[in-house]
Amino acid sequence: MPASDPALAGAAAVALTGLAEAYRPRPVTPLMPWRYPHRLVKPYVITARGRQWDVQMVEAARATASRQLEFDDAMGAVGLGVVVLHLGDDGIYLVVQSWAKDFQSRLSIFSGMEVDDLRPAPIGAAPCVWELEVLSHERASYVEHILSAQVDVDAWLDDALDTRPQPKQTGIPSGT
């Protein structure tokens, strides 16, 4: 990797090259929205290679997220949120984002080795590149369907990121 800036030479250049070589996209699976009285949540699951999720894992994550969402509601959330359950290589992460008044959002991160032992992440922890992919999409969706439109909640709910591999079409289309 050529370093065009001396600040990125040596060890920094080696570190960046290693990251670039190790990075692989991860599938993002949107789930059916969670509907609560006065709150709608768009849940997602991200999986590292070889990781599998099931309904019980999602329900355990939902219980943790629900407690955080209730707190966010008390702090001024507007009733729309996003939850990302990320089954990573080194553990499990849960990102809970609530849209709040004055164009703000509340963001909480939980981590653990199993979904049943999720705890608040250490101070300073931030979403990783895969989680940020979802949050970036959701920011754009919120601006498009809620802030820039006529508050189209149905369009916001329908606008979900889905990066799962799609089956390849084989053969010749029938034309029917």
Short mmCIF file of N, CA and C in Angstrom, two decimals, residues 29-139:
data_model
loop_
_atom_site.label_atom_id
_atom_site.label_comp_id
_atom_site.label_asym_id
_atom_site.label_seq_id
_atom_site.Cartn_x
_atom_site.Cartn_y
_atom_site.Cartn_z
N THR A 29 -29.56 -8.91 7.64
CA THR A 29 -30.90 -9.46 7.47
C THR A 29 -31.90 -8.59 8.21
N PRO A 30 -32.83 -7.96 7.48
CA PRO A 30 -33.88 -7.20 8.17
C PRO A 30 -34.94 -8.17 8.71
N LEU A 31 -35.45 -7.88 9.88
CA LEU A 31 -36.52 -8.68 10.47
C LEU A 31 -37.83 -7.90 10.40
N MET A 32 -38.91 -8.56 10.69
CA MET A 32 -40.21 -7.87 10.73
C MET A 32 -40.16 -6.81 11.83
N PRO A 33 -40.77 -5.65 11.58
CA PRO A 33 -40.75 -4.58 12.59
C PRO A 33 -41.36 -5.04 13.91
N TRP A 34 -40.80 -4.49 14.97
CA TRP A 34 -41.34 -4.71 16.31
C TRP A 34 -42.29 -3.57 16.59
N ARG A 35 -43.51 -3.90 16.92
CA ARG A 35 -44.54 -2.89 17.19
C ARG A 35 -44.89 -2.90 18.67
N TYR A 36 -44.77 -1.75 19.27
CA TYR A 36 -45.12 -1.55 20.67
C TYR A 36 -46.14 -0.41 20.73
N PRO A 37 -46.83 -0.25 21.83
CA PRO A 37 -47.65 0.95 21.96
C PRO A 37 -46.73 2.19 21.91
N HIS A 38 -46.96 3.07 20.99
CA HIS A 38 -46.21 4.33 20.86
C HIS A 38 -44.77 4.16 20.38
N ARG A 39 -44.41 3.00 19.80
CA ARG A 39 -43.04 2.82 19.33
C ARG A 39 -43.00 1.79 18.20
N LEU A 40 -42.21 2.09 17.18
CA LEU A 40 -41.93 1.15 16.08
C LEU A 40 -40.42 0.97 15.98
N VAL A 41 -40.00 -0.28 15.81
CA VAL A 41 -38.56 -0.57 15.77
C VAL A 41 -38.26 -1.43 14.55
N LYS A 42 -37.20 -1.07 13.84
CA LYS A 42 -36.71 -1.86 12.72
C LYS A 42 -35.51 -2.68 13.20
N PRO A 43 -35.69 -3.99 13.37
CA PRO A 43 -34.58 -4.85 13.83
C PRO A 43 -33.83 -5.48 12.66
N TYR A 44 -32.54 -5.68 12.89
CA TYR A 44 -31.66 -6.31 11.91
C TYR A 44 -30.77 -7.33 12.61
N VAL A 45 -30.27 -8.29 11.83
CA VAL A 45 -29.25 -9.22 12.30
C VAL A 45 -28.10 -9.19 11.30
N ILE A 46 -26.88 -9.05 11.83
CA ILE A 46 -25.65 -9.13 11.03
C ILE A 46 -24.91 -10.37 11.50
N THR A 47 -24.40 -11.15 10.55
CA THR A 47 -23.70 -12.38 10.93
C THR A 47 -22.32 -12.46 10.30
N ALA A 48 -21.33 -12.76 11.15
CA ALA A 48 -20.00 -13.07 10.66
C ALA A 48 -20.04 -14.46 10.03
N ARG A 49 -19.06 -14.75 9.21
CA ARG A 49 -19.00 -16.05 8.54
C ARG A 49 -19.06 -17.18 9.57
N GLY A 50 -19.95 -18.14 9.30
CA GLY A 50 -20.09 -19.30 10.17
C GLY A 50 -21.02 -19.10 11.36
N ARG A 51 -21.53 -17.90 11.55
CA ARG A 51 -22.44 -17.65 12.68
C ARG A 51 -23.88 -17.82 12.21
N GLN A 52 -24.70 -18.38 13.07
CA GLN A 52 -26.11 -18.60 12.79
C GLN A 52 -26.94 -17.94 13.90
N TRP A 53 -28.11 -17.50 13.55
CA TRP A 53 -29.01 -16.94 14.57
C TRP A 53 -30.32 -17.68 14.52
N ASP A 54 -31.08 -17.57 15.62
CA ASP A 54 -32.39 -18.20 15.68
C ASP A 54 -33.36 -17.29 16.42
N VAL A 55 -34.60 -17.70 16.47
CA VAL A 55 -35.65 -16.88 17.07
C VAL A 55 -35.39 -16.62 18.55
N GLN A 56 -34.86 -17.61 19.26
CA GLN A 56 -34.58 -17.43 20.69
C GLN A 56 -33.53 -16.35 20.91
N MET A 57 -32.53 -16.30 20.07
CA MET A 57 -31.50 -15.25 20.18
C MET A 57 -32.12 -13.88 19.95
N VAL A 58 -32.96 -13.79 18.94
CA VAL A 58 -33.60 -12.51 18.64
C VAL A 58 -34.50 -12.08 19.80
N GLU A 59 -35.22 -13.01 20.39
CA GLU A 59 -36.10 -12.67 21.52
C GLU A 59 -35.30 -12.21 22.73
N ALA A 60 -34.16 -12.84 22.99
CA ALA A 60 -33.31 -12.40 24.10
C ALA A 60 -32.77 -11.00 23.83
N ALA A 61 -32.35 -10.75 22.60
CA ALA A 61 -31.87 -9.41 22.24
C ALA A 61 -32.99 -8.39 22.33
N ARG A 62 -34.18 -8.81 21.93
CA ARG A 62 -35.34 -7.91 21.99
C ARG A 62 -35.64 -7.50 23.44
N ALA A 63 -35.51 -8.43 24.36
CA ALA A 63 -35.76 -8.10 25.77
C ALA A 63 -34.77 -7.04 26.25
N THR A 64 -33.49 -7.20 25.92
CA THR A 64 -32.49 -6.20 26.30
C THR A 64 -32.77 -4.87 25.62
N ALA A 65 -33.05 -4.92 24.33
CA ALA A 65 -33.32 -3.68 23.58
C ALA A 65 -34.56 -2.98 24.12
N SER A 66 -35.58 -3.74 24.48
CA SER A 66 -36.83 -3.14 24.98
C SER A 66 -36.59 -2.33 26.24
N ARG A 67 -35.76 -2.84 27.14
CA ARG A 67 -35.45 -2.08 28.36
C ARG A 67 -34.77 -0.76 28.01
N GLN A 68 -33.85 -0.81 27.05
CA GLN A 68 -33.16 0.43 26.64
C GLN A 68 -34.14 1.38 25.94
N LEU A 69 -34.99 0.85 25.09
CA LEU A 69 -35.97 1.68 24.39
C LEU A 69 -36.94 2.36 25.35
N GLU A 70 -37.32 1.66 26.41
CA GLU A 70 -38.18 2.28 27.42
C GLU A 70 -37.48 3.45 28.09
N PHE A 71 -36.20 3.28 28.38
CA PHE A 71 -35.42 4.38 28.95
C PHE A 71 -35.33 5.53 27.95
N ASP A 72 -35.06 5.21 26.69
CA ASP A 72 -34.98 6.24 25.65
C ASP A 72 -36.28 7.01 25.53
N ASP A 73 -37.41 6.29 25.64
CA ASP A 73 -38.72 6.96 25.60
C ASP A 73 -38.81 8.00 26.72
N ALA A 74 -38.37 7.63 27.91
CA ALA A 74 -38.42 8.55 29.05
C ALA A 74 -37.49 9.74 28.84
N MET A 75 -36.47 9.58 28.00
CA MET A 75 -35.51 10.65 27.73
C MET A 75 -35.88 11.48 26.50
N GLY A 76 -37.06 11.25 25.92
CA GLY A 76 -37.52 12.09 24.82
C GLY A 76 -37.47 11.48 23.44
N ALA A 77 -37.42 10.16 23.34
CA ALA A 77 -37.45 9.53 22.01
C ALA A 77 -38.81 9.79 21.36
N VAL A 78 -38.83 9.80 20.01
CA VAL A 78 -40.06 10.12 19.28
C VAL A 78 -40.83 8.88 18.84
N GLY A 79 -40.39 7.67 19.22
CA GLY A 79 -41.15 6.47 18.93
C GLY A 79 -40.66 5.65 17.77
N LEU A 80 -39.54 6.02 17.16
CA LEU A 80 -38.97 5.24 16.06
C LEU A 80 -37.56 4.83 16.44
N GLY A 81 -37.24 3.56 16.21
CA GLY A 81 -35.92 3.09 16.59
C GLY A 81 -35.40 2.01 15.67
N VAL A 82 -34.13 1.69 15.86
CA VAL A 82 -33.43 0.66 15.09
C VAL A 82 -32.65 -0.19 16.08
N VAL A 83 -32.67 -1.50 15.87
CA VAL A 83 -31.90 -2.42 16.70
C VAL A 83 -31.09 -3.31 15.78
N VAL A 84 -29.81 -3.45 16.08
CA VAL A 84 -28.92 -4.30 15.30
C VAL A 84 -28.32 -5.36 16.23
N LEU A 85 -28.63 -6.61 15.96
CA LEU A 85 -28.00 -7.74 16.65
C LEU A 85 -26.88 -8.23 15.74
N HIS A 86 -25.65 -8.14 16.23
CA HIS A 86 -24.49 -8.49 15.41
C HIS A 86 -23.77 -9.68 16.05
N LEU A 87 -23.79 -10.79 15.34
CA LEU A 87 -23.07 -11.98 15.76
C LEU A 87 -21.69 -11.93 15.12
N GLY A 88 -20.74 -11.39 15.86
CA GLY A 88 -19.40 -11.18 15.33
C GLY A 88 -18.49 -12.36 15.56
N ASP A 89 -17.26 -12.22 15.11
CA ASP A 89 -16.25 -13.26 15.30
C ASP A 89 -15.85 -13.40 16.76
N ASP A 90 -15.85 -12.28 17.48
CA ASP A 90 -15.32 -12.27 18.84
C ASP A 90 -16.38 -12.09 19.93
N GLY A 91 -17.65 -12.12 19.56
CA GLY A 91 -18.71 -11.94 20.54
C GLY A 91 -19.99 -11.49 19.88
N ILE A 92 -20.92 -11.09 20.71
CA ILE A 92 -22.23 -10.63 20.23
C ILE A 92 -22.40 -9.18 20.65
N TYR A 93 -22.93 -8.39 19.75
CA TYR A 93 -23.14 -6.97 19.99
C TYR A 93 -24.59 -6.63 19.69
N LEU A 94 -25.11 -5.69 20.45
CA LEU A 94 -26.46 -5.20 20.25
C LEU A 94 -26.39 -3.69 20.24
N VAL A 95 -26.82 -3.10 19.14
CA VAL A 95 -26.84 -1.65 19.00
C VAL A 95 -28.30 -1.21 18.99
N VAL A 96 -28.63 -0.27 19.87
CA VAL A 96 -29.99 0.24 19.99
C VAL A 96 -29.94 1.74 19.72
N GLN A 97 -30.67 2.17 18.69
CA GLN A 97 -30.73 3.59 18.35
C GLN A 97 -32.18 4.04 18.36
N SER A 98 -32.43 5.13 19.05
CA SER A 98 -33.76 5.74 19.08
C SER A 98 -33.65 7.15 18.52
N TRP A 99 -34.58 7.48 17.64
CA TRP A 99 -34.63 8.86 17.18
C TRP A 99 -35.29 9.70 18.26
N ALA A 100 -34.74 10.87 18.51
CA ALA A 100 -35.21 11.72 19.59
C ALA A 100 -35.56 13.10 19.05
N LYS A 101 -36.09 13.92 19.93
CA LYS A 101 -36.47 15.27 19.53
C LYS A 101 -35.25 16.09 19.14
N ASP A 102 -35.51 17.17 18.46
CA ASP A 102 -34.46 18.11 18.03
C ASP A 102 -33.42 17.46 17.13
N PHE A 103 -33.84 16.51 16.28
CA PHE A 103 -32.97 15.88 15.28
C PHE A 103 -31.82 15.08 15.90
N GLN A 104 -31.98 14.65 17.13
CA GLN A 104 -30.96 13.88 17.83
C GLN A 104 -31.31 12.40 17.80
N SER A 105 -30.35 11.60 18.18
CA SER A 105 -30.63 10.18 18.39
C SER A 105 -29.90 9.75 19.66
N ARG A 106 -30.40 8.69 20.24
CA ARG A 106 -29.77 8.07 21.40
C ARG A 106 -29.20 6.74 20.92
N LEU A 107 -27.96 6.45 21.29
CA LEU A 107 -27.30 5.24 20.83
C LEU A 107 -26.73 4.50 22.03
N SER A 108 -27.08 3.23 22.15
CA SER A 108 -26.56 2.38 23.22
C SER A 108 -26.02 1.11 22.60
N ILE A 109 -24.92 0.62 23.16
CA ILE A 109 -24.29 -0.60 22.67
C ILE A 109 -24.14 -1.57 23.84
N PHE A 110 -24.49 -2.82 23.57
CA PHE A 110 -24.34 -3.89 24.54
C PHE A 110 -23.45 -4.95 23.91
N SER A 111 -22.71 -5.68 24.75
CA SER A 111 -21.84 -6.73 24.22
C SER A 111 -21.80 -7.90 25.20
N GLY A 112 -21.42 -9.05 24.68
CA GLY A 112 -21.29 -10.26 25.49
C GLY A 112 -20.82 -11.41 24.63
N MET A 113 -20.54 -12.51 25.28
CA MET A 113 -20.14 -13.71 24.54
C MET A 113 -21.36 -14.48 24.05
N GLU A 114 -22.46 -14.36 24.77
CA GLU A 114 -23.73 -14.98 24.39
C GLU A 114 -24.82 -13.92 24.46
N VAL A 115 -25.90 -14.12 23.75
CA VAL A 115 -26.97 -13.12 23.73
C VAL A 115 -27.62 -12.99 25.10
N ASP A 116 -27.56 -14.03 25.91
CA ASP A 116 -28.17 -13.99 27.24
C ASP A 116 -27.34 -13.19 28.25
N ASP A 117 -26.09 -12.87 27.92
CA ASP A 117 -25.27 -12.12 28.88
C ASP A 117 -24.86 -10.74 28.35
N LEU A 118 -25.69 -10.16 27.51
CA LEU A 118 -25.39 -8.83 26.98
C LEU A 118 -25.39 -7.81 28.11
N ARG A 119 -24.35 -6.98 28.14
CA ARG A 119 -24.20 -5.93 29.14
C ARG A 119 -23.82 -4.64 28.41
N PRO A 120 -24.04 -3.49 29.05
CA PRO A 120 -23.59 -2.25 28.40
C PRO A 120 -22.11 -2.35 28.03
N ALA A 121 -21.79 -1.93 26.81
CA ALA A 121 -20.41 -1.98 26.33
C ALA A 121 -19.57 -0.96 27.10
N PRO A 122 -18.27 -1.16 27.14
CA PRO A 122 -17.41 -0.21 27.85
C PRO A 122 -17.55 1.21 27.29
N ILE A 123 -17.33 2.18 28.15
CA ILE A 123 -17.38 3.59 27.73
C ILE A 123 -16.41 3.79 26.58
N GLY A 124 -16.86 4.48 25.58
CA GLY A 124 -16.03 4.75 24.41
C GLY A 124 -16.27 3.79 23.27
N ALA A 125 -16.95 2.68 23.51
CA ALA A 125 -17.24 1.74 22.43
C ALA A 125 -18.17 2.41 21.42
N ALA A 126 -17.95 2.13 20.17
CA ALA A 126 -18.75 2.70 19.10
C ALA A 126 -19.11 1.59 18.12
N PRO A 127 -20.09 1.82 17.27
CA PRO A 127 -20.45 0.80 16.28
C PRO A 127 -19.28 0.50 15.35
N CYS A 128 -19.20 -0.76 14.92
CA CYS A 128 -18.16 -1.17 13.98
C CYS A 128 -18.61 -0.86 12.55
N VAL A 129 -17.76 -1.18 11.58
CA VAL A 129 -18.06 -0.84 10.19
C VAL A 129 -19.34 -1.51 9.69
N TRP A 130 -19.61 -2.75 10.14
CA TRP A 130 -20.80 -3.44 9.67
C TRP A 130 -22.06 -2.84 10.29
N GLU A 131 -22.00 -2.52 11.57
CA GLU A 131 -23.14 -1.88 12.24
C GLU A 131 -23.38 -0.49 11.68
N LEU A 132 -22.29 0.22 11.36
CA LEU A 132 -22.44 1.56 10.79
C LEU A 132 -23.09 1.53 9.41
N GLU A 133 -22.93 0.43 8.68
CA GLU A 133 -23.61 0.29 7.39
C GLU A 133 -25.12 0.38 7.59
N VAL A 134 -25.63 -0.32 8.60
CA VAL A 134 -27.06 -0.29 8.91
C VAL A 134 -27.47 1.10 9.39
N LEU A 135 -26.72 1.65 10.33
CA LEU A 135 -27.07 2.96 10.87
C LEU A 135 -27.02 4.05 9.82
N SER A 136 -26.09 3.95 8.88
CA SER A 136 -26.03 4.92 7.79
C SER A 136 -27.27 4.83 6.91
N HIS A 137 -27.66 3.60 6.58
CA HIS A 137 -28.88 3.41 5.81
C HIS A 137 -30.08 3.98 6.56
N GLU A 138 -30.15 3.70 7.85
CA GLU A 138 -31.29 4.14 8.64
C GLU A 138 -31.34 5.65 8.82
N ARG A 139 -30.20 6.28 8.88
CA ARG A 139 -30.18 7.75 8.92
C ARG A 139 -30.77 8.31 7.64
#
